[in-house]
Tab-separated table of C-alpha atoms and ligand atoms in Angstrom:
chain	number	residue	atom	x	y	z
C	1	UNK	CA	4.126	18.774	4.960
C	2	UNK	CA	2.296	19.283	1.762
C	3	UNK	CA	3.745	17.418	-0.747
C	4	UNK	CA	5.875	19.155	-3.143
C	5	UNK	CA	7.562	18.299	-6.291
C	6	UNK	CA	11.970	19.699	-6.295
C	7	UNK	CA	10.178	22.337	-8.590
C	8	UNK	CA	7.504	23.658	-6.402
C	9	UNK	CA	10.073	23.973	-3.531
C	10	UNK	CA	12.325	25.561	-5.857
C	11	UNK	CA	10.113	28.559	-6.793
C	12	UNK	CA	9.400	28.758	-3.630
C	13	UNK	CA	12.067	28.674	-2.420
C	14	UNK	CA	13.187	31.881	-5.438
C	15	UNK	CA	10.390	33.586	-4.025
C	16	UNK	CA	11.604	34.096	-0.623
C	17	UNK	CA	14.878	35.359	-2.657
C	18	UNK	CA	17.614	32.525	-1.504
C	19	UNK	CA	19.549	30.135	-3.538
C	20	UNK	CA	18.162	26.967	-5.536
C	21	UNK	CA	20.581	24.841	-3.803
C	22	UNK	CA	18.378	25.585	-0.330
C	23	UNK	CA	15.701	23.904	-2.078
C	24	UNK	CA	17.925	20.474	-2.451
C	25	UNK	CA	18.903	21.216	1.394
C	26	UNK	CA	15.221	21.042	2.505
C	27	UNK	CA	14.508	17.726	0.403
C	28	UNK	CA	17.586	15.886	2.114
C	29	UNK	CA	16.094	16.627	5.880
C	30	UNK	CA	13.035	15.640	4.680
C	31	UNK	CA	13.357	12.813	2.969
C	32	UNK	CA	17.116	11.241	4.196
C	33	UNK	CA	16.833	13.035	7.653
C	34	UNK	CA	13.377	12.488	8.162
C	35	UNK	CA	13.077	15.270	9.910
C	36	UNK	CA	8.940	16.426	11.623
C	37	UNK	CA	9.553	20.473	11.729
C	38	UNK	CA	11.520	22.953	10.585
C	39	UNK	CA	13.184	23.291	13.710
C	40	UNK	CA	15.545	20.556	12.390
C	41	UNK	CA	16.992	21.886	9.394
C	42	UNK	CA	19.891	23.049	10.996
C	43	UNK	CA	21.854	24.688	7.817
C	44	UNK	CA	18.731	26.186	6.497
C	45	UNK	CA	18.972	30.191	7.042
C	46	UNK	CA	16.066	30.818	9.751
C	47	UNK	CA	14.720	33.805	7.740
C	48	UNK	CA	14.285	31.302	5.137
C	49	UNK	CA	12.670	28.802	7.089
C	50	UNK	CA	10.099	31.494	8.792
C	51	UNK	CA	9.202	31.953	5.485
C	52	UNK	CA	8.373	28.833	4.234
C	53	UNK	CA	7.010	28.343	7.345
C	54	UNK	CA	4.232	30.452	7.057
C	55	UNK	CA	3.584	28.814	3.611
C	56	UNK	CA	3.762	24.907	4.682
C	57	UNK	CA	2.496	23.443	7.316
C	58	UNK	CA	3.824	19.907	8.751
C	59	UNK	CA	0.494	17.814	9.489
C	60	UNK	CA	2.110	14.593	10.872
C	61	UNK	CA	0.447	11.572	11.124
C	62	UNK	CA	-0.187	10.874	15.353
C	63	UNK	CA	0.878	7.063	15.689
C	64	UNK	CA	-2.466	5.912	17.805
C	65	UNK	CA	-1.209	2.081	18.191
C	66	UNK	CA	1.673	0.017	16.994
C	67	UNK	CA	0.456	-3.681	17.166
C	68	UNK	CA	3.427	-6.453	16.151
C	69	UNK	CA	3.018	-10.205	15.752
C	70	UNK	CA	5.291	-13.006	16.615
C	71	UNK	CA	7.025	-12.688	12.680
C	72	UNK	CA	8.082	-9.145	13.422
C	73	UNK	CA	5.013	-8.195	10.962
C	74	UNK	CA	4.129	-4.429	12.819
C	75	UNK	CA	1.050	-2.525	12.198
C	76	UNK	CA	0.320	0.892	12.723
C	77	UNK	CA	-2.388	2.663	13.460
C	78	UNK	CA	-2.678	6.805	12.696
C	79	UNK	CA	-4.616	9.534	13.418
C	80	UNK	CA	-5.051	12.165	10.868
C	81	UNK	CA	-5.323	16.121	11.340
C	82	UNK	CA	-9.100	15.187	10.372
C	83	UNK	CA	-9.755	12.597	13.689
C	84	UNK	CA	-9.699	9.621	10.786
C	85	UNK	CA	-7.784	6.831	11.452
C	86	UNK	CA	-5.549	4.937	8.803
C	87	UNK	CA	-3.451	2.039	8.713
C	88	UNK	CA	-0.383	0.939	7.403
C	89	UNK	CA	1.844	-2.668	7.833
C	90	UNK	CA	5.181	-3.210	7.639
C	91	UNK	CA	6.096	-6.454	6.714
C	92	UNK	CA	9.575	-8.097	6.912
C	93	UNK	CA	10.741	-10.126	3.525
C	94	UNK	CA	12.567	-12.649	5.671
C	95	UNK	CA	10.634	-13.143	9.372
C	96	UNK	CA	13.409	-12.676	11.759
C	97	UNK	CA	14.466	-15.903	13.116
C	98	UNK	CA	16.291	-16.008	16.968
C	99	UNK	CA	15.762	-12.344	17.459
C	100	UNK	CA	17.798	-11.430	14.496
C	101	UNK	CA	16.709	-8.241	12.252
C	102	UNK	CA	15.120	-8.975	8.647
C	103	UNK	CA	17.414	-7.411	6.182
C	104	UNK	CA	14.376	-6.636	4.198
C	105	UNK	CA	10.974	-5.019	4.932
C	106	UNK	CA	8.217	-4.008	2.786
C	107	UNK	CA	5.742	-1.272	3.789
C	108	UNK	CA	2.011	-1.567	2.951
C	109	UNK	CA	0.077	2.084	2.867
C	110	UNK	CA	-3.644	3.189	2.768
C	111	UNK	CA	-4.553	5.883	-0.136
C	112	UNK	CA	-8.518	5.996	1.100
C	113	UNK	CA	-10.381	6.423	4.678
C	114	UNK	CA	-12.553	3.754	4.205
C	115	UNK	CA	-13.388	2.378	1.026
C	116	UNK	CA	-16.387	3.268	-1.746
C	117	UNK	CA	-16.386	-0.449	-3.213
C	118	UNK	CA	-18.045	-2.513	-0.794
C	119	UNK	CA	-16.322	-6.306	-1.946
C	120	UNK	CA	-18.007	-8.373	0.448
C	121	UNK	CA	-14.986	-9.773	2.290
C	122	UNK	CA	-13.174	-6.906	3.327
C	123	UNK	CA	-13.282	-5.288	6.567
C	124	UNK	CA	-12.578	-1.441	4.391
C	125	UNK	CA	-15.685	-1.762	2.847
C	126	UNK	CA	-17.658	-2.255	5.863
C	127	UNK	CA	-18.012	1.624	7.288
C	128	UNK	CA	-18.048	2.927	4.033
C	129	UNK	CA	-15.836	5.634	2.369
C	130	UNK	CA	-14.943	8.860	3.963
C	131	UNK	CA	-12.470	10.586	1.892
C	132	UNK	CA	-9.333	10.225	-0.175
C	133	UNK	CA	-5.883	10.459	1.317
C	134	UNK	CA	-3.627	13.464	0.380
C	135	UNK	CA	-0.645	12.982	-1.110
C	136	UNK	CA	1.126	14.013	1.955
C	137	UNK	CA	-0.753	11.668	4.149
C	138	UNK	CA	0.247	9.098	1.356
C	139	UNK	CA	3.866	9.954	1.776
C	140	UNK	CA	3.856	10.932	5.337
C	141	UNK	CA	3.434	7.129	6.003
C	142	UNK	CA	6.343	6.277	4.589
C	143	UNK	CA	8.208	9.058	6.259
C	144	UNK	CA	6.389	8.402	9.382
C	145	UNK	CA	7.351	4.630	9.567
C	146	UNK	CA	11.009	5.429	8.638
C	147	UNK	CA	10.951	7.713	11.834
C	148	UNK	CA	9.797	5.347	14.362
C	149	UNK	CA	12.207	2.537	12.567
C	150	UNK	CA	15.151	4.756	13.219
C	151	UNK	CA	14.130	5.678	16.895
C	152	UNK	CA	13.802	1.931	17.492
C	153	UNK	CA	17.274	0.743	16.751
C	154	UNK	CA	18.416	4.181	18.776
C	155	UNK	CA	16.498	2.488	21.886
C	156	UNK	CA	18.328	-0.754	21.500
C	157	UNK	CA	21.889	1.010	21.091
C	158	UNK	CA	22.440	1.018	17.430
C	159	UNK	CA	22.376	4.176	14.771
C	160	UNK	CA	19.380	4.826	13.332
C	161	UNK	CA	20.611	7.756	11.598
C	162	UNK	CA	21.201	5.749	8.097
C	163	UNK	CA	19.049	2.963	8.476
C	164	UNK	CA	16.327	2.127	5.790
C	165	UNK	CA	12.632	0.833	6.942
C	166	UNK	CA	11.052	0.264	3.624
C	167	UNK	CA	12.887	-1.372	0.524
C	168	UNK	CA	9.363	-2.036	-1.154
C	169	UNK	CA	6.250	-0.379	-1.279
C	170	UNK	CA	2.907	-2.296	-1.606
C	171	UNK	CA	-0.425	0.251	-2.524
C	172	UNK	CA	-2.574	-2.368	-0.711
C	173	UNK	CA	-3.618	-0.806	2.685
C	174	UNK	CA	-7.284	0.833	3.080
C	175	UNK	CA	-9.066	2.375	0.000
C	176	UNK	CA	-9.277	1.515	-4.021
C	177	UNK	CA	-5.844	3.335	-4.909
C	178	UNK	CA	-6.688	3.856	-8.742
C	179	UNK	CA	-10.154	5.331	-7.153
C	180	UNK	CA	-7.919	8.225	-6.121
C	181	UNK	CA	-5.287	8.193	-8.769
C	182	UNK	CA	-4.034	12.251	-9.008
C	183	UNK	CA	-3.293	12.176	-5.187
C	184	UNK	CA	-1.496	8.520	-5.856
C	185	UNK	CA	0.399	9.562	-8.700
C	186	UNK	CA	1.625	12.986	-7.053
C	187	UNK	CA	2.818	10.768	-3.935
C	188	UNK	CA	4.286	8.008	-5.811
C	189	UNK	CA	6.114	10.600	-8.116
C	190	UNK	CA	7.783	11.990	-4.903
C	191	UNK	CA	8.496	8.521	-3.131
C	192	UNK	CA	10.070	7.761	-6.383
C	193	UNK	CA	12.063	10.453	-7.303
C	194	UNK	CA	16.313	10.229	-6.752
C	195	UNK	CA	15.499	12.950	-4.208
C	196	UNK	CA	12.981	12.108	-2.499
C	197	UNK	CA	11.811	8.777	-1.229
C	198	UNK	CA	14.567	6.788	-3.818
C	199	UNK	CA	12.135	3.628	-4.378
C	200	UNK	CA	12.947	2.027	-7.298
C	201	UNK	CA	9.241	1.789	-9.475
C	202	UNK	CA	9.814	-1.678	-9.684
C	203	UNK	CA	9.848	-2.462	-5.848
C	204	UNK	CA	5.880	-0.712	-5.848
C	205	UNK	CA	3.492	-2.761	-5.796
C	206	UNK	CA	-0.131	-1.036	-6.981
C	207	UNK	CA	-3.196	-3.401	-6.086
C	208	UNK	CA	-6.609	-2.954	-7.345
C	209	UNK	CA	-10.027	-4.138	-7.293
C	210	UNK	CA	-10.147	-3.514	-11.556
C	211	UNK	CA	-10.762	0.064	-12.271
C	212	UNK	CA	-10.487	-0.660	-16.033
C	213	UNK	CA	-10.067	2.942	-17.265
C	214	UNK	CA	-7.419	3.888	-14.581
C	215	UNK	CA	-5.160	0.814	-15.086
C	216	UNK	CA	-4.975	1.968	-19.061
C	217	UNK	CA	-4.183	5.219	-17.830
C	218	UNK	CA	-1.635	3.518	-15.664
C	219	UNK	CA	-0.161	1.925	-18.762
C	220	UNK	CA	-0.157	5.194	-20.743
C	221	UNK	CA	1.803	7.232	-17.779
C	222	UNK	CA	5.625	6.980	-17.976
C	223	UNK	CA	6.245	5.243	-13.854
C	224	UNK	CA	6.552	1.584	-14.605
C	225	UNK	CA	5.239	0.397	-10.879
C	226	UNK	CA	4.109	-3.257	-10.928
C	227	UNK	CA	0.416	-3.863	-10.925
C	228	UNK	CA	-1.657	-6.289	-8.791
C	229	UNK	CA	-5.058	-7.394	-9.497
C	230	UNK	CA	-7.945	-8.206	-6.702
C	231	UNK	CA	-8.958	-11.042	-8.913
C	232	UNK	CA	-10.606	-13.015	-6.540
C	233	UNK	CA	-13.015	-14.927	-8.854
C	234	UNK	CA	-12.071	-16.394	-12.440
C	235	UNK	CA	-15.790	-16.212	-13.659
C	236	UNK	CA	-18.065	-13.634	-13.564
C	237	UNK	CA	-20.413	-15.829	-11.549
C	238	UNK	CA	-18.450	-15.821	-8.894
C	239	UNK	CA	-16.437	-12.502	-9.043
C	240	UNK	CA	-19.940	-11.094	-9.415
C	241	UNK	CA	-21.292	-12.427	-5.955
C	242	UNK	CA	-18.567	-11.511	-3.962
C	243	UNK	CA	-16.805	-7.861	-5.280
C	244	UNK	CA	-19.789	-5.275	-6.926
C	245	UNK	CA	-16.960	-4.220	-9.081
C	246	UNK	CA	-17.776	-6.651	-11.502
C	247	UNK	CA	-21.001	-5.651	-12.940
C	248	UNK	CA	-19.217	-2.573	-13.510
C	249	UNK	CA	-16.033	-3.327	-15.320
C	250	UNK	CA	-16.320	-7.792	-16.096
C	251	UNK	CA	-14.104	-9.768	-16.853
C	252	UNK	CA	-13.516	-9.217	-20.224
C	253	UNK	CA	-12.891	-6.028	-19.850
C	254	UNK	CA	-10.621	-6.096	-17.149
C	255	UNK	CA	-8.552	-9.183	-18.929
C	256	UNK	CA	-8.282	-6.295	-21.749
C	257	UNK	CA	-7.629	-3.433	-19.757
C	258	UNK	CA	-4.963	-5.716	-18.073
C	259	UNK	CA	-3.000	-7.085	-21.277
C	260	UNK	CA	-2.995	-3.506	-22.220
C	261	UNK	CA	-0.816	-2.561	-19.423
C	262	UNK	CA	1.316	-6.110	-19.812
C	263	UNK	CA	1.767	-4.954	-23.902
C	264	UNK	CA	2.389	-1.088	-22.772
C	265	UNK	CA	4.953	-1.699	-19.890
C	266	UNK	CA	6.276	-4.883	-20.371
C	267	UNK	CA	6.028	-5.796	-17.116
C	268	UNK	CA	4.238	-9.472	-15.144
C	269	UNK	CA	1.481	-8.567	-13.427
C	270	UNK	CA	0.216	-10.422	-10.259
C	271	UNK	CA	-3.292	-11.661	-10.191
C	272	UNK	CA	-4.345	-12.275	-6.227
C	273	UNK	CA	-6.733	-14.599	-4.649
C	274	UNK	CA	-8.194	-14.766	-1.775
C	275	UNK	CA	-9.285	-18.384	-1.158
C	276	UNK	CA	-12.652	-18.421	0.392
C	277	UNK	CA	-14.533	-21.582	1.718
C	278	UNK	CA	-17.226	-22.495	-0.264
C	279	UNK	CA	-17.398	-19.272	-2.497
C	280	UNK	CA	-14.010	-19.581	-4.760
C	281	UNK	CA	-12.021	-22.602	-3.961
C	282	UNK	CA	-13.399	-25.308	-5.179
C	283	UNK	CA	-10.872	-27.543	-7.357
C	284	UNK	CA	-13.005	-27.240	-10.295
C	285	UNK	CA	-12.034	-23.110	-10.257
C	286	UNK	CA	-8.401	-24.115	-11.032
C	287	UNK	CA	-8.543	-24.873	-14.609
C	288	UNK	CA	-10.429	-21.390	-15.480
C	289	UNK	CA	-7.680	-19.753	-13.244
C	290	UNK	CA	-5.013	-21.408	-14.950
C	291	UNK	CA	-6.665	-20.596	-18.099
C	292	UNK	CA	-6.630	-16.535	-17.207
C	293	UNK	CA	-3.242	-16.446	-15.608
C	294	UNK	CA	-1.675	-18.151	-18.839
C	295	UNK	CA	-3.573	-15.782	-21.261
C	296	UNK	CA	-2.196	-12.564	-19.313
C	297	UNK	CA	1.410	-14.157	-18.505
C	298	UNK	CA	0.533	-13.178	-14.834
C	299	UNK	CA	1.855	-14.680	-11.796
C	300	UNK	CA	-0.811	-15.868	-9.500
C	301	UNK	CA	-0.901	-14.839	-5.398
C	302	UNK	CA	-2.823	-17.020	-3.562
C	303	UNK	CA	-4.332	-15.630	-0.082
C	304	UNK	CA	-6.439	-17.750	2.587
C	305	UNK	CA	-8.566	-15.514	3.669
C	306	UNK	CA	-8.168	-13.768	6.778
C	307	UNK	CA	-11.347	-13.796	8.991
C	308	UNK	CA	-13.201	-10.419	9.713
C	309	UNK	CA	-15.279	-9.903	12.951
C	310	UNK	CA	-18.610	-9.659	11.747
C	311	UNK	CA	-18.419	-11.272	8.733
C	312	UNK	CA	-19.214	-15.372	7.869
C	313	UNK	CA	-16.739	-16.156	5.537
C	314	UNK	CA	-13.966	-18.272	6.411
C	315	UNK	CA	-10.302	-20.011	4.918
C	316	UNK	CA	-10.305	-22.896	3.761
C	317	UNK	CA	-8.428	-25.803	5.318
C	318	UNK	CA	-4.501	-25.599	4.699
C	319	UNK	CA	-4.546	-29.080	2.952
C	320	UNK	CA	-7.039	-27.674	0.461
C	321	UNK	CA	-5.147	-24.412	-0.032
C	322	UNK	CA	-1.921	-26.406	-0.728
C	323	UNK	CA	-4.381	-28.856	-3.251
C	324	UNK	CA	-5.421	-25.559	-5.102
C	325	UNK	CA	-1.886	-24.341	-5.350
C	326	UNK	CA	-0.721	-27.837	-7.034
C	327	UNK	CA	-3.003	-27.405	-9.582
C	328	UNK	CA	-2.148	-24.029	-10.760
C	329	UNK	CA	1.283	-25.505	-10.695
C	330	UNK	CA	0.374	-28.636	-12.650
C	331	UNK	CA	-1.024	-26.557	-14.921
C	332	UNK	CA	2.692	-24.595	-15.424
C	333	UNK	CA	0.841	-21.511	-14.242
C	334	UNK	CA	3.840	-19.609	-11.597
C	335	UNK	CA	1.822	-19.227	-8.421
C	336	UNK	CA	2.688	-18.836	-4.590
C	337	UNK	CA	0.544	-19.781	-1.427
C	338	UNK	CA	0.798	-16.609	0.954
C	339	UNK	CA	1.545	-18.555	4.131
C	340	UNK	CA	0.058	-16.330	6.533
C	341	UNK	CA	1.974	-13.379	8.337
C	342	UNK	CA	0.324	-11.007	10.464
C	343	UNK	CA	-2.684	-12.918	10.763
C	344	UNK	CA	-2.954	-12.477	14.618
C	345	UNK	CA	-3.009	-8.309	14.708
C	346	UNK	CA	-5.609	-7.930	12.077
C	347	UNK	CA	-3.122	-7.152	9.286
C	348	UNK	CA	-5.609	-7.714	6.371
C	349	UNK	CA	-6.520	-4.065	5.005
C	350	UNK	CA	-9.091	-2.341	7.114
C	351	UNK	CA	-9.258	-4.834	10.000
C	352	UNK	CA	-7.511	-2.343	12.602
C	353	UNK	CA	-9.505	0.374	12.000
C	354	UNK	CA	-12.831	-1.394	11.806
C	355	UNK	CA	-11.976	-2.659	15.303
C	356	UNK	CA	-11.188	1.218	16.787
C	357	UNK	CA	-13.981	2.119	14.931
C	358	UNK	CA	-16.186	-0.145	17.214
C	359	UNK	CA	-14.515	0.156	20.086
C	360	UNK	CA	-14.894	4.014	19.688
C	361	UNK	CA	-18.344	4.163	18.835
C	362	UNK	CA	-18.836	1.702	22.272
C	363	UNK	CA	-17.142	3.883	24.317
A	401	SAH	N1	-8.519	-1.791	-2.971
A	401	SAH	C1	-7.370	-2.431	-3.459
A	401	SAH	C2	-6.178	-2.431	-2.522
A	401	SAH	C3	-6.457	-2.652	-1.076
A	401	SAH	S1	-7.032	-4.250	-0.602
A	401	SAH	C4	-7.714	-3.830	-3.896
A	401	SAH	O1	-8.813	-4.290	-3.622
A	401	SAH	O2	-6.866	-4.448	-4.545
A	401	SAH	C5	-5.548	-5.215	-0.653
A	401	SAH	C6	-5.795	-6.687	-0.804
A	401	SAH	O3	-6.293	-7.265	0.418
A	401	SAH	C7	-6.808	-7.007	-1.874
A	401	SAH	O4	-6.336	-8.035	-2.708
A	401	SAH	C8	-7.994	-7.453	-1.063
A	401	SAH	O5	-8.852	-8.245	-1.807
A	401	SAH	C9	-7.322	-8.161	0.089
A	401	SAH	N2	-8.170	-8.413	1.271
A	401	SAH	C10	-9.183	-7.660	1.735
A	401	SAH	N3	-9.730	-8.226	2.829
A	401	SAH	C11	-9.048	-9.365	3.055
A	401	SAH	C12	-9.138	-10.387	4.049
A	401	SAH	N4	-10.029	-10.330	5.024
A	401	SAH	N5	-8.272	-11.431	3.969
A	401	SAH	C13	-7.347	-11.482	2.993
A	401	SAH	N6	-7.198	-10.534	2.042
A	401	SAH	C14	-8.050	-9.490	2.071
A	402	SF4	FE1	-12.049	-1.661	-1.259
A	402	SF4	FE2	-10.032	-3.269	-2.010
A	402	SF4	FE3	-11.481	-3.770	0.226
A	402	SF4	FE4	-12.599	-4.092	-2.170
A	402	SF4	S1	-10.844	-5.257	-1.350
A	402	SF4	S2	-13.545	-3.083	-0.397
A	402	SF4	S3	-11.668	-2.434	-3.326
A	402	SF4	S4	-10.151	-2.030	-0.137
């Protein structure tokens, strides 16, 4: 449905002359009961439903594929009302070990079809942007994913009626998020709010590629989400060759832009790296990395890089991933090695799509 703020159902809610309380009705089936229609807000007055009816439509997101790896990591792939396809991953905290469930999952969403920013190593970039997400589609995969969670542990004989999908909420699924920042904001606002999606800011995650004027505007708003950066490089020289970002907004100003948002919120910010062979790992990258990460008090994610049909590069060996790690470490720099999950559906943004992309454009 189109996404509304509590006041924008409210009026309209005036308008069709029934009680504000309906309003509060309407956001509890959407957002606890997860309900697709109208048809399911059983205490809602039908006159009052037919009218909002007419007013708001319920676009769902058509689930196309939903691929899962041996770690429980599942990825889905929708359809929008549009024909474009979008992905998003859920991912659990703890892999579920002997068939148990993970008691904690976080949900990875797309905010773009396609992507305008063409970094060299990503499978987005390759077709190109199409368009931004709404905020609805942006919410709807939350919503969407809760749905299918809930119908799952129905199939296997337990209640799905209360149960929770997503406890965190990474922006790092196809498109540059701060690229489409109103529609972002407007969704986030809604997945955050005490009646609505009831995420905690601090459990979302927004990643970007270093839009320097949009992360200060981040830092000026008043949502305190935690920010990622799509560092990938720790000189120009290298960040350069790889994401076209760079000659855009460099280094220094994105090491600005970013202790900006560290002085305005308060908050650690997470610099990630994808380790690529030959093109950013070699040993002698550490001590500039170190040098960054210490300067901004940022925690550094390390990624090997997750191959891309089509494209050349490749990860590193594990021994040399675990070798770059120890430095950063030496160097007292807090860093983690992301030790790969979801690596055999394609989980790395834009890899699903890309592939129905070809497969639709063979057919
Ligand atoms: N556009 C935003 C968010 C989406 S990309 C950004 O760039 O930050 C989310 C993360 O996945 C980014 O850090 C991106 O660099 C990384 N990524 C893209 N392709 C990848 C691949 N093939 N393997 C590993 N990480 C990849
Ligand atoms: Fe776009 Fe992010 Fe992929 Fe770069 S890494 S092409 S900014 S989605």
């Amino acid at each position: 449905m189109q996404a509304l703020s509590r006041e924008e159902l409210q009026a309209l809610v005036k308008e069709a002359g029934a009680p504000a309380y309906r309003a509060d009705q309407i956001l509890h089936w959407l957002y606890r009961q997860r309900v697709g229609g109208w048809d399911g807000m059983r205490n809602v007055p039908k006159s009052l439903r037919e009218h909002l009816a007419e007013r708001l439509v319920f676009y769902p997101l058509t689930l196309v594929r939903v691929q899962g790896s041996r770690d429980t990591t599942r990825k889905f792939l929708w359809r929008l009302a549009d024909g474009s396809f979008v992905e998003s991953v859920l991912i659990p905290a703890n892999p579920a070990l002997y068939g148990e469930r993970s008691d904690r999952r976080t949900l990875c969403v797309s905010t773009q079809v396609g992507c305008a920013y063409g970094c060299k190593f990503c499978a987005s970039g390759l077709l190109g942007w199409k368009r931004n997400l709404t905020p609805d589609e942006i919410v709807e995969q939350v919503l969407s994913v809760e749905r299918w969670y809930a119908q799952q542990a129905d199939r296997e004989g337990a209640d799905g009626s209360g149960l929770r999908a997503v406890d965190n909420l990474v922006i790092m699924g196809m498109g540059e998020p701060l690229a489409n920042y109103a529609h972002l904001m407007k969704a986030l606002a809604l997945l955050n709010a005490p009646w609505g999606g009831g995420i905690g800011a601090r459990k979302i995650t927004v990643s970007t590629s270093g839009l320097v004027p949009q992360i200060r505007q981040l830092a000026d708003q008043p949502l305190g989400v935690q920010l990622a950066i799509s560092l990938h490089g720790a000189t120009d020289e290298v960040r350069g060759k790889i994401m076209p970002v760079n000659r855009k907004y460099p280094l220094k100003e994105l090491l600005a832009a970013c202790e900006y948002y560290v002085s305005r919120k308060g908050r650690m910010i997470t610099l990630e790296y994808i380790l690529i062979e030959g093109v950013n790992d070699a040993l002698s990258e550490v001590p500039k990395l170190a040098l960054l990460a210490r300067r901004l008090h940022a925690k550094v994610n390390l990624i090997p890089y997750n191959p891309v049909e089509g494209l050349a590069w490749r990860r590193p060996a594990e021994a040399h991933c675990e070798a770059f790690l120890e430095g950063l470490l030496q160097r007292r720099v807090t860093a983690t090695l992301r030790r790969e999950k979801g690596c055999d559906i394609d989980a790395a943004c834009g890899q699903l799509r890309l592939r129905m992309e070809q497969e639709r454009s063979a057919v």
